[in-house]
Amino acid sequence: MKVAVIGTGHVGLITSATMAYLGHDVIGNDLDEEKIVMLQRGQAPFFEPGLTELLEETLGSGKLRFSFDSQEAIRDADVVFICVGTPPKASGEANLIAVESAAKDVARYAGGRVVVVEKSTVPAGTSARVRRTLERERPDFIDKFSVVSNPEFLREGSGIRDSLEPDRILVGAESPEAFEVMREIYAPLVDKGAKLVETNIETAELSKHACNAFLAMKISYMNALARLCERSGGDVDSVAEVMGSDERIGSAFLNAGLGYGGYCFPKDLQAFERLASRLGYDFGLLKEVERINDEAVDATADKIIDVLWNLDGKRVTLLGLSFKPDTDDVRFAPALALGRKLQAEGATVVGYDPQAMANAKSEMPELEVASDPYTAAAGSHCLVLCTEWAEFKTLDLDRLKQAMAYPLVVDGRNMFEPEEMEKRGFSYYPTGRSPIV
Ligand code: UGA
């Protein structure tokens, strides 16, 4: 099928490349001319494992092209995926102006029948707005447009695998014809066993927010338990193991630590809560999930202050700056929230990250960065593990300790082995587990 993808952020670019890989003829479109030029040369604008290779393959086969000309992208498309940003407004609500503008472009440039697919995360009810926009802008074409909600469930860092081996593909549509087109789009995955769930549009829109909010709730539940474990002598990782072996609970997303960040959970939770409130329902549970998430960073900052006493004149090293491993994304990264708190208390904060250093520096210019973990730890009074990158598992702990002024480690992701830390002579402060002092 002929596919246009509007927006080349994480979701849009991975959608473009994977749709092309599945055999469709894809044009990726973005307003950012510089980005399009980069993409035409096969350069990914962000770090995502496997993306450069997939771009090379699909650009090389001619299945994927990029254009900043919306008309060129849209005019022959059977399906247009809207993958534009939906950033939070000051109120927490999603700003849908880019979705409206993409819908207007589709109305303006559509050359024939077209299925307009919302892939960006949007509040329930958006499809009706998209349909109204299409109808207003192109009244003569009303019966040519179908609107579909097909939320994306990919994670940064494993986006390609999540797209090609999805747990489920969710399609909410308003007509049998639109379902038929979406079945054809996803046939290569469904033929290999992927589960296709078909619902009405509002259910699909709501399900996306429901999944993200539920996952965030699991994390906050564990972080609340971590606070309890720290006060009672329990061990949150063991509690997670016990809970996770109950298949009704499931073992994923039970890791306590510095909490969730990134561009999805924090903003989606707020948008979901705002949507509920607009619909007249007080979804207080979501506010509590957010509060506990903020508390996870505060509790870690308090622990560091407790261990170091005054932070003025002290140096604190943050290992890992991205919001999670395998991405260079630092948006709403707990590491940076923690760094800002420590700086406000007078500490000099120095960070190291395998991929996210440039982004961290532009988000937080006053952050010192170092070219490797050992340089970052030099003269440090406390080292905080903020993001569990695999390379931190194989650090030379003796070398790290030698570099530091005080051998103090706060583990915001419970990545290190307590026995090992004790053996190496560190004072070790994990999350929700007993410290070794
Ligand atoms: C999340 C969802 O997992 C995807 O299904 C969804 O498609 C995506 O949002 C989206 O809406 O676009 P992502 O934000 O890439 O994906 O990251 P996750 O892997 O879900 O991690 C989110 C945060 O939770 C990270 O900061 C991570 O460190 C934290 N986390 C995760 C925990 O603190 N504990 C856990 O047990 C798991």
XYZ file of C-alpha atoms and ligand atoms in Angstrom:
474
model
C 0.000 0.000 0.000
C 1.021 3.621 -0.375
C 1.674 5.072 3.043
C 2.411 8.609 4.227
C 3.731 9.204 7.738
C 3.405 12.750 9.065
C 5.983 13.447 11.778
C 9.388 11.802 12.077
C 9.878 11.659 15.850
C 10.379 8.333 17.644
C 6.987 6.957 16.685
C 6.848 8.436 13.168
C 10.329 7.448 12.112
C 10.095 3.915 13.455
C 6.636 3.574 11.864
C 8.036 4.810 8.519
C 10.978 2.413 8.557
C 9.041 -0.638 9.751
C 6.132 -0.057 7.319
C 8.697 0.111 4.490
C 10.375 -3.031 5.829
C 6.978 -4.787 5.677
C 6.820 -3.961 1.958
C 4.693 -0.813 1.785
C 5.729 2.254 -0.230
C 6.341 4.872 2.413
C 6.989 8.611 2.399
C 8.003 10.063 5.766
C 7.154 13.729 6.094
C 8.203 16.412 8.535
C 8.128 20.219 8.628
C 11.748 20.259 9.782
C 13.695 20.553 6.551
C 17.069 19.926 8.158
C 15.828 16.692 9.673
C 14.458 15.515 6.328
C 17.806 16.163 4.656
C 19.529 14.109 7.369
C 17.025 11.298 6.953
C 17.404 11.299 3.171
C 21.092 10.613 3.803
C 20.145 7.747 6.128
C 21.159 9.536 9.332
C 18.868 8.937 12.309
C 18.252 12.121 14.330
C 18.242 10.200 17.636
C 19.795 7.035 19.026
C 17.645 3.924 18.661
C 19.221 0.460 18.406
C 18.933 -0.961 14.853
C 17.404 2.176 13.325
C 20.367 3.240 11.191
C 20.586 -0.239 9.682
C 16.844 -0.339 8.987
C 16.968 3.096 7.352
C 19.851 1.981 5.182
C 17.979 -1.128 4.080
C 14.631 0.529 3.362
C 16.082 3.657 1.730
C 18.309 1.380 -0.333
C 15.399 -0.768 -1.516
C 13.470 2.371 -2.501
C 10.550 1.418 -0.227
C 11.198 4.425 2.014
C 11.557 8.068 1.023
C 11.477 11.289 2.983
C 10.011 14.602 1.924
C 9.225 17.899 3.624
C 6.552 18.527 1.007
C 3.286 17.414 2.650
C 1.478 17.483 -0.670
C 3.936 15.059 -2.237
C 3.650 12.733 0.762
C -0.153 12.776 0.966
C -1.536 13.040 -2.576
C -1.168 9.354 -3.584
C -1.406 7.785 -0.122
C -3.947 5.072 0.698
C -3.144 5.493 4.366
C -1.791 8.514 6.262
C -0.348 7.919 9.726
C -0.454 11.022 11.926
C 2.577 10.741 14.219
C 3.027 14.362 15.280
C 3.870 15.533 18.796
C 1.145 16.070 21.401
C 3.098 17.996 24.048
C 1.546 18.942 27.379
C -0.066 22.356 27.859
C 0.478 24.167 31.164
C -2.764 22.550 32.370
C -1.434 19.041 31.652
C -3.854 18.578 28.754
C -2.421 17.388 25.436
C -1.816 20.144 22.909
C -3.420 18.828 19.721
C -2.647 21.702 17.373
C -0.194 19.600 15.337
C -2.843 16.868 14.946
C -5.319 19.451 13.656
C -2.782 20.869 11.270
C -1.901 17.378 9.943
C -5.626 16.681 9.427
C -5.935 19.948 7.476
C -3.008 18.934 5.266
C -4.632 15.572 4.571
C -7.912 17.288 3.677
C -6.131 19.737 1.399
C -3.918 17.299 -0.475
C -5.728 13.927 -0.500
C -5.983 12.671 -4.068
C -8.535 9.915 -3.491
C -9.830 7.533 -0.813
C -7.637 7.744 2.241
C -7.589 6.207 5.702
C -6.393 8.768 8.251
C -4.746 7.001 11.157
C -4.080 8.596 14.554
C -0.914 7.010 15.859
C 0.125 9.829 18.166
C -1.178 9.364 21.707
C -4.365 11.432 21.892
C -7.241 11.718 24.335
C -10.466 9.829 23.620
C -12.676 11.948 21.395
C -9.871 13.241 19.163
C -10.941 11.148 16.184
C -14.295 12.930 16.115
C -12.413 16.242 15.974
C -10.165 14.954 13.213
C -13.198 13.824 11.217
C -14.887 17.208 11.703
C -11.736 19.003 10.536
C -11.506 16.828 7.428
C -15.170 17.482 6.624
C -14.939 21.216 7.152
C -11.824 21.571 5.056
C -12.980 19.337 2.217
C -16.786 19.020 2.207
C -16.784 17.546 -1.319
C -14.586 14.624 -0.168
C -16.460 13.530 2.967
C -17.087 9.960 1.800
C -13.430 9.511 0.800
C -12.085 9.868 4.359
C -12.051 7.215 7.090
C -10.582 7.946 10.499
C -8.820 5.204 12.452
C -7.150 5.062 15.847
C -4.118 2.782 15.837
C -2.105 3.659 18.951
C 1.540 2.777 19.102
C 2.897 0.642 21.933
C 6.597 0.817 21.062
C 9.174 1.626 23.691
C 12.194 3.807 23.048
C 15.253 1.595 22.940
C 13.357 -1.432 21.619
C 11.046 0.366 19.203
C 11.858 -1.690 16.126
C 11.371 -5.025 17.836
C 8.182 -3.772 19.509
C 6.851 -2.720 16.086
C 7.780 -5.906 14.243
C 6.901 -8.308 17.082
C 4.037 -6.510 18.821
C 2.140 -7.935 21.812
C -0.969 -6.740 19.967
C -1.980 -4.393 17.182
C -4.902 -2.212 18.170
C -7.204 -0.777 15.518
C -10.264 1.304 16.300
C -12.274 2.222 13.224
C -15.652 3.512 12.121
C -16.273 1.513 8.960
C -15.750 -2.050 7.654
C -13.723 -0.593 4.764
C -11.282 1.092 7.146
C -10.825 -2.156 9.111
C -10.159 -3.912 5.810
C -7.421 -1.427 4.840
C -5.770 -1.738 8.258
C -5.879 -5.547 8.018
C -4.037 -5.260 4.724
C -1.462 -2.869 6.184
C -0.682 -5.234 9.047
C -1.138 -8.516 7.110
C 2.636 -9.293 7.099
C 2.655 -9.220 10.924
C -0.728 -10.870 11.459
C 0.267 -13.691 9.087
C 3.222 -14.331 11.387
C 0.935 -14.604 14.404
C 0.578 -11.022 15.706
C -2.702 -10.451 17.518
C -4.997 -7.871 15.934
C -7.584 -6.326 18.255
C -10.419 -4.417 16.605
C -12.562 -1.992 18.591
C -14.498 1.201 18.162
C -12.369 4.346 17.944
C -12.955 5.675 21.460
C -11.987 2.305 22.974
C -8.711 2.313 21.043
C -7.889 5.883 22.079
C -8.737 5.152 25.699
C -6.808 1.854 25.740
C -3.536 3.570 24.920
C -3.808 5.922 27.889
C -5.067 3.038 30.022
C -1.960 0.937 29.282
C 0.566 3.693 29.955
C -1.190 4.814 33.127
C -1.409 1.242 34.409
C 2.302 0.628 33.796
C 3.146 3.903 35.558
C 0.923 2.795 38.432
C 2.866 -0.469 38.766
C 6.101 1.504 39.053
C 4.707 3.933 41.625
C 3.254 1.058 43.627
C 6.731 -0.432 43.873
C 8.236 2.927 44.781
C 5.725 3.358 47.596
C 6.686 -0.147 48.770
C 10.362 0.861 48.569
C 9.681 3.675 51.062
C 7.949 1.153 53.350
C 10.788 -1.362 52.995
C 13.358 1.314 53.872
C 11.440 2.109 57.050
C 10.723 -1.497 58.039
C 13.822 -3.472 57.003
C 12.077 -5.229 54.093
C 13.667 -5.771 50.692
C 11.691 -4.342 47.781
C 13.401 -6.502 45.148
C 12.393 -9.646 47.026
C 8.867 -8.317 47.449
C 8.817 -7.728 43.656
C 9.952 -11.300 43.061
C 7.201 -12.669 45.265
C 4.601 -10.430 43.624
C 5.869 -11.118 40.113
C 5.599 -14.873 40.489
C 1.845 -14.454 40.818
C 0.817 -14.564 37.189
C -2.176 -12.344 37.885
C 0.316 -9.575 38.745
C 3.142 -10.336 36.291
C 6.819 -9.657 36.891
C 7.400 -6.760 34.454
C 7.553 -3.123 35.545
C 8.022 -3.906 39.220
C 11.444 -2.278 39.513
C 11.574 0.348 42.234
C 14.060 3.170 41.845
C 14.183 6.783 40.743
C 10.811 6.434 39.050
C 9.575 6.793 35.507
C 10.497 9.543 33.073
C 10.506 10.012 29.315
C 8.101 11.720 26.993
C 5.280 9.224 27.428
C 4.343 8.279 30.985
C 4.598 11.723 32.641
C 2.660 13.571 29.944
C 0.195 10.787 29.159
C -0.707 10.399 32.802
C -1.460 14.102 33.097
C -3.413 14.150 29.846
C -5.433 11.107 30.950
C -6.199 12.704 34.263
C -7.276 15.940 32.518
C -9.459 13.956 30.109
C -11.134 12.157 33.028
C -11.748 15.450 34.760
C -13.196 16.968 31.571
C -15.538 13.965 31.385
C -16.615 14.666 34.957
C -14.668 11.864 36.646
C -12.083 12.514 39.347
C -9.381 9.897 38.592
C -7.512 10.648 41.828
C -5.513 7.425 41.542
C -3.530 8.962 38.676
C -2.617 12.027 40.747
C -1.314 9.715 43.462
C 0.779 7.802 40.913
C 2.387 11.097 39.896
C 2.936 12.194 43.481
C 4.714 8.940 44.345
C 6.836 9.275 41.211
C 7.982 12.774 42.221
C 8.643 11.455 45.719
C 11.018 8.807 44.314
C 13.453 11.540 43.222
C 12.940 13.505 46.455
C 13.605 10.405 48.563
C 16.875 9.772 46.710
C 17.951 13.414 47.119
C 17.132 13.194 50.851
C 19.190 10.013 51.124
C 22.194 11.741 49.554
C 21.792 14.765 51.836
C 21.499 12.435 54.820
C 24.674 10.611 53.831
C 26.754 13.676 52.883
C 25.283 16.178 55.356
C 26.007 19.576 53.705
C 26.206 19.485 49.926
C 28.022 22.814 49.585
C 31.489 22.129 48.209
C 30.704 18.428 47.612
C 30.835 16.671 44.299
C 28.137 14.199 43.264
C 28.466 11.953 40.214
C 25.420 10.804 38.266
C 25.915 7.647 36.227
C 23.283 7.540 33.494
C 21.396 10.661 32.405
C 18.853 9.342 29.884
C 15.392 8.503 31.250
C 16.164 4.806 30.735
C 18.913 2.709 29.073
C 19.368 2.369 25.290
C 18.139 5.839 24.432
C 19.671 9.311 24.294
C 16.353 10.847 25.371
C 16.548 12.960 28.532
C 13.032 14.400 28.481
C 11.590 14.219 32.018
C 14.634 12.130 32.988
C 14.682 11.431 36.750
C 18.492 11.792 36.675
C 18.224 15.430 35.633
C 15.465 16.157 38.158
C 17.760 14.736 40.830
C 20.764 16.681 39.499
C 18.811 19.947 39.707
C 17.804 19.262 43.314
C 21.376 18.475 44.329
C 22.664 21.594 42.593
C 20.061 23.685 44.375
C 21.522 22.322 47.644
C 24.990 23.520 46.599
C 26.548 20.321 45.169
C 28.694 20.278 42.062
C 27.031 17.685 39.840
C 28.955 15.788 37.209
C 27.372 13.265 34.879
C 28.266 10.513 32.472
C 26.027 8.700 30.008
C 26.922 6.414 27.093
C 24.568 8.241 24.651
C 22.711 11.114 26.263
C 25.484 13.525 27.236
C 24.838 16.118 24.515
C 21.087 16.143 25.174
C 21.654 16.334 28.937
C 24.010 19.252 28.521
C 21.522 21.191 26.414
C 18.697 20.504 28.938
C 20.913 21.358 31.900
C 23.844 23.571 30.795
C 25.228 23.872 34.333
C 25.806 20.096 34.494
C 29.460 19.049 34.228
C 29.954 16.051 31.977
C 32.870 13.627 31.780
C 34.020 11.377 28.959
C 33.928 8.135 30.980
C 32.614 6.860 34.334
C 36.017 6.977 36.048
C 36.687 10.598 35.114
C 33.144 11.410 36.237
C 33.862 9.764 39.592
C 37.200 11.553 40.145
C 37.144 13.436 43.451
C 33.451 12.611 43.914
C 31.909 12.404 47.388
C 28.977 10.299 46.240
C 28.164 8.345 43.114
C 24.518 7.862 42.138
C 23.479 5.170 39.664
C 20.555 6.826 37.870
C 20.090 4.773 34.672
C 20.858 1.065 34.429
C 22.911 0.985 31.207
C 24.383 -2.506 30.664
C 27.937 -1.113 30.542
C 27.670 -0.042 34.200
C 27.352 -3.718 35.186
C 30.958 -4.332 34.186
C 32.559 -1.267 35.758
C 35.914 -1.784 37.446
C 34.689 -1.086 40.971
C 38.182 -0.890 42.474
C 39.184 1.753 39.959
C 35.982 3.640 40.633
C 36.569 3.588 44.376
C 40.144 4.774 43.997
C 38.983 7.726 41.917
C 36.410 8.869 44.459
C 36.957 11.139 47.474
C 34.469 9.132 49.574
C 33.485 5.549 48.665
C 29.727 6.201 48.770
C 27.319 4.764 46.219
C 23.579 5.453 46.062
C 21.889 2.990 43.741
C 18.785 4.548 42.176
C 18.071 1.411 40.103
C 19.327 -1.397 42.363
C 21.798 -2.438 39.711
C 24.816 -3.314 41.831
C 25.115 -6.464 43.954
C 25.167 -5.522 47.664
C 27.676 -8.295 48.539
C 30.029 -7.142 45.811
C 29.811 -3.529 46.972
C 30.541 -4.601 50.534
C 33.497 -6.698 49.408
C 34.944 -3.697 47.515
C 34.628 -1.499 50.576
C 31.851 0.847 49.488
C 29.149 2.267 51.697
C 26.191 1.268 49.583
C 22.683 2.741 49.659
C 20.237 0.884 47.404
C 16.533 1.722 46.963
C 14.068 -0.082 49.208
C 16.737 -2.424 50.567
C 19.003 -2.314 53.585
C 22.074 -0.109 53.168
C 25.578 -1.392 53.774
C 27.431 1.177 55.830
C 6.288 3.646 27.201
C 5.481 2.341 27.105
O 6.196 1.295 27.759
C 5.238 1.952 25.642
O 4.418 0.787 25.588
C 4.524 3.105 24.942
O 4.301 2.831 23.570
C 5.370 4.365 25.057
O 5.580 4.666 26.460
C 4.614 5.490 24.399
O 3.544 5.846 24.889
O 5.026 5.947 23.325
P 8.874 4.323 26.987
O 8.439 5.663 27.473
O 9.772 4.226 25.807
O 7.574 3.428 26.625
O 9.629 3.626 28.196
P 9.382 2.431 29.214
O 10.263 1.310 28.874
O 7.962 2.128 29.383
O 9.941 3.099 30.561
C 9.337 4.278 31.090
C 9.992 4.688 32.381
O 9.656 3.806 33.428
C 11.519 4.725 32.339
O 11.958 5.915 32.975
C 11.943 3.516 33.132
O 13.189 3.667 33.762
C 10.823 3.452 34.163
N 10.612 2.102 34.749
C 10.233 1.069 33.956
C 10.771 1.926 36.106
O 11.121 2.858 36.858
N 10.546 0.675 36.646
C 10.156 -0.365 35.890
O 9.957 -1.478 36.433
C 10.020 -0.176 34.505
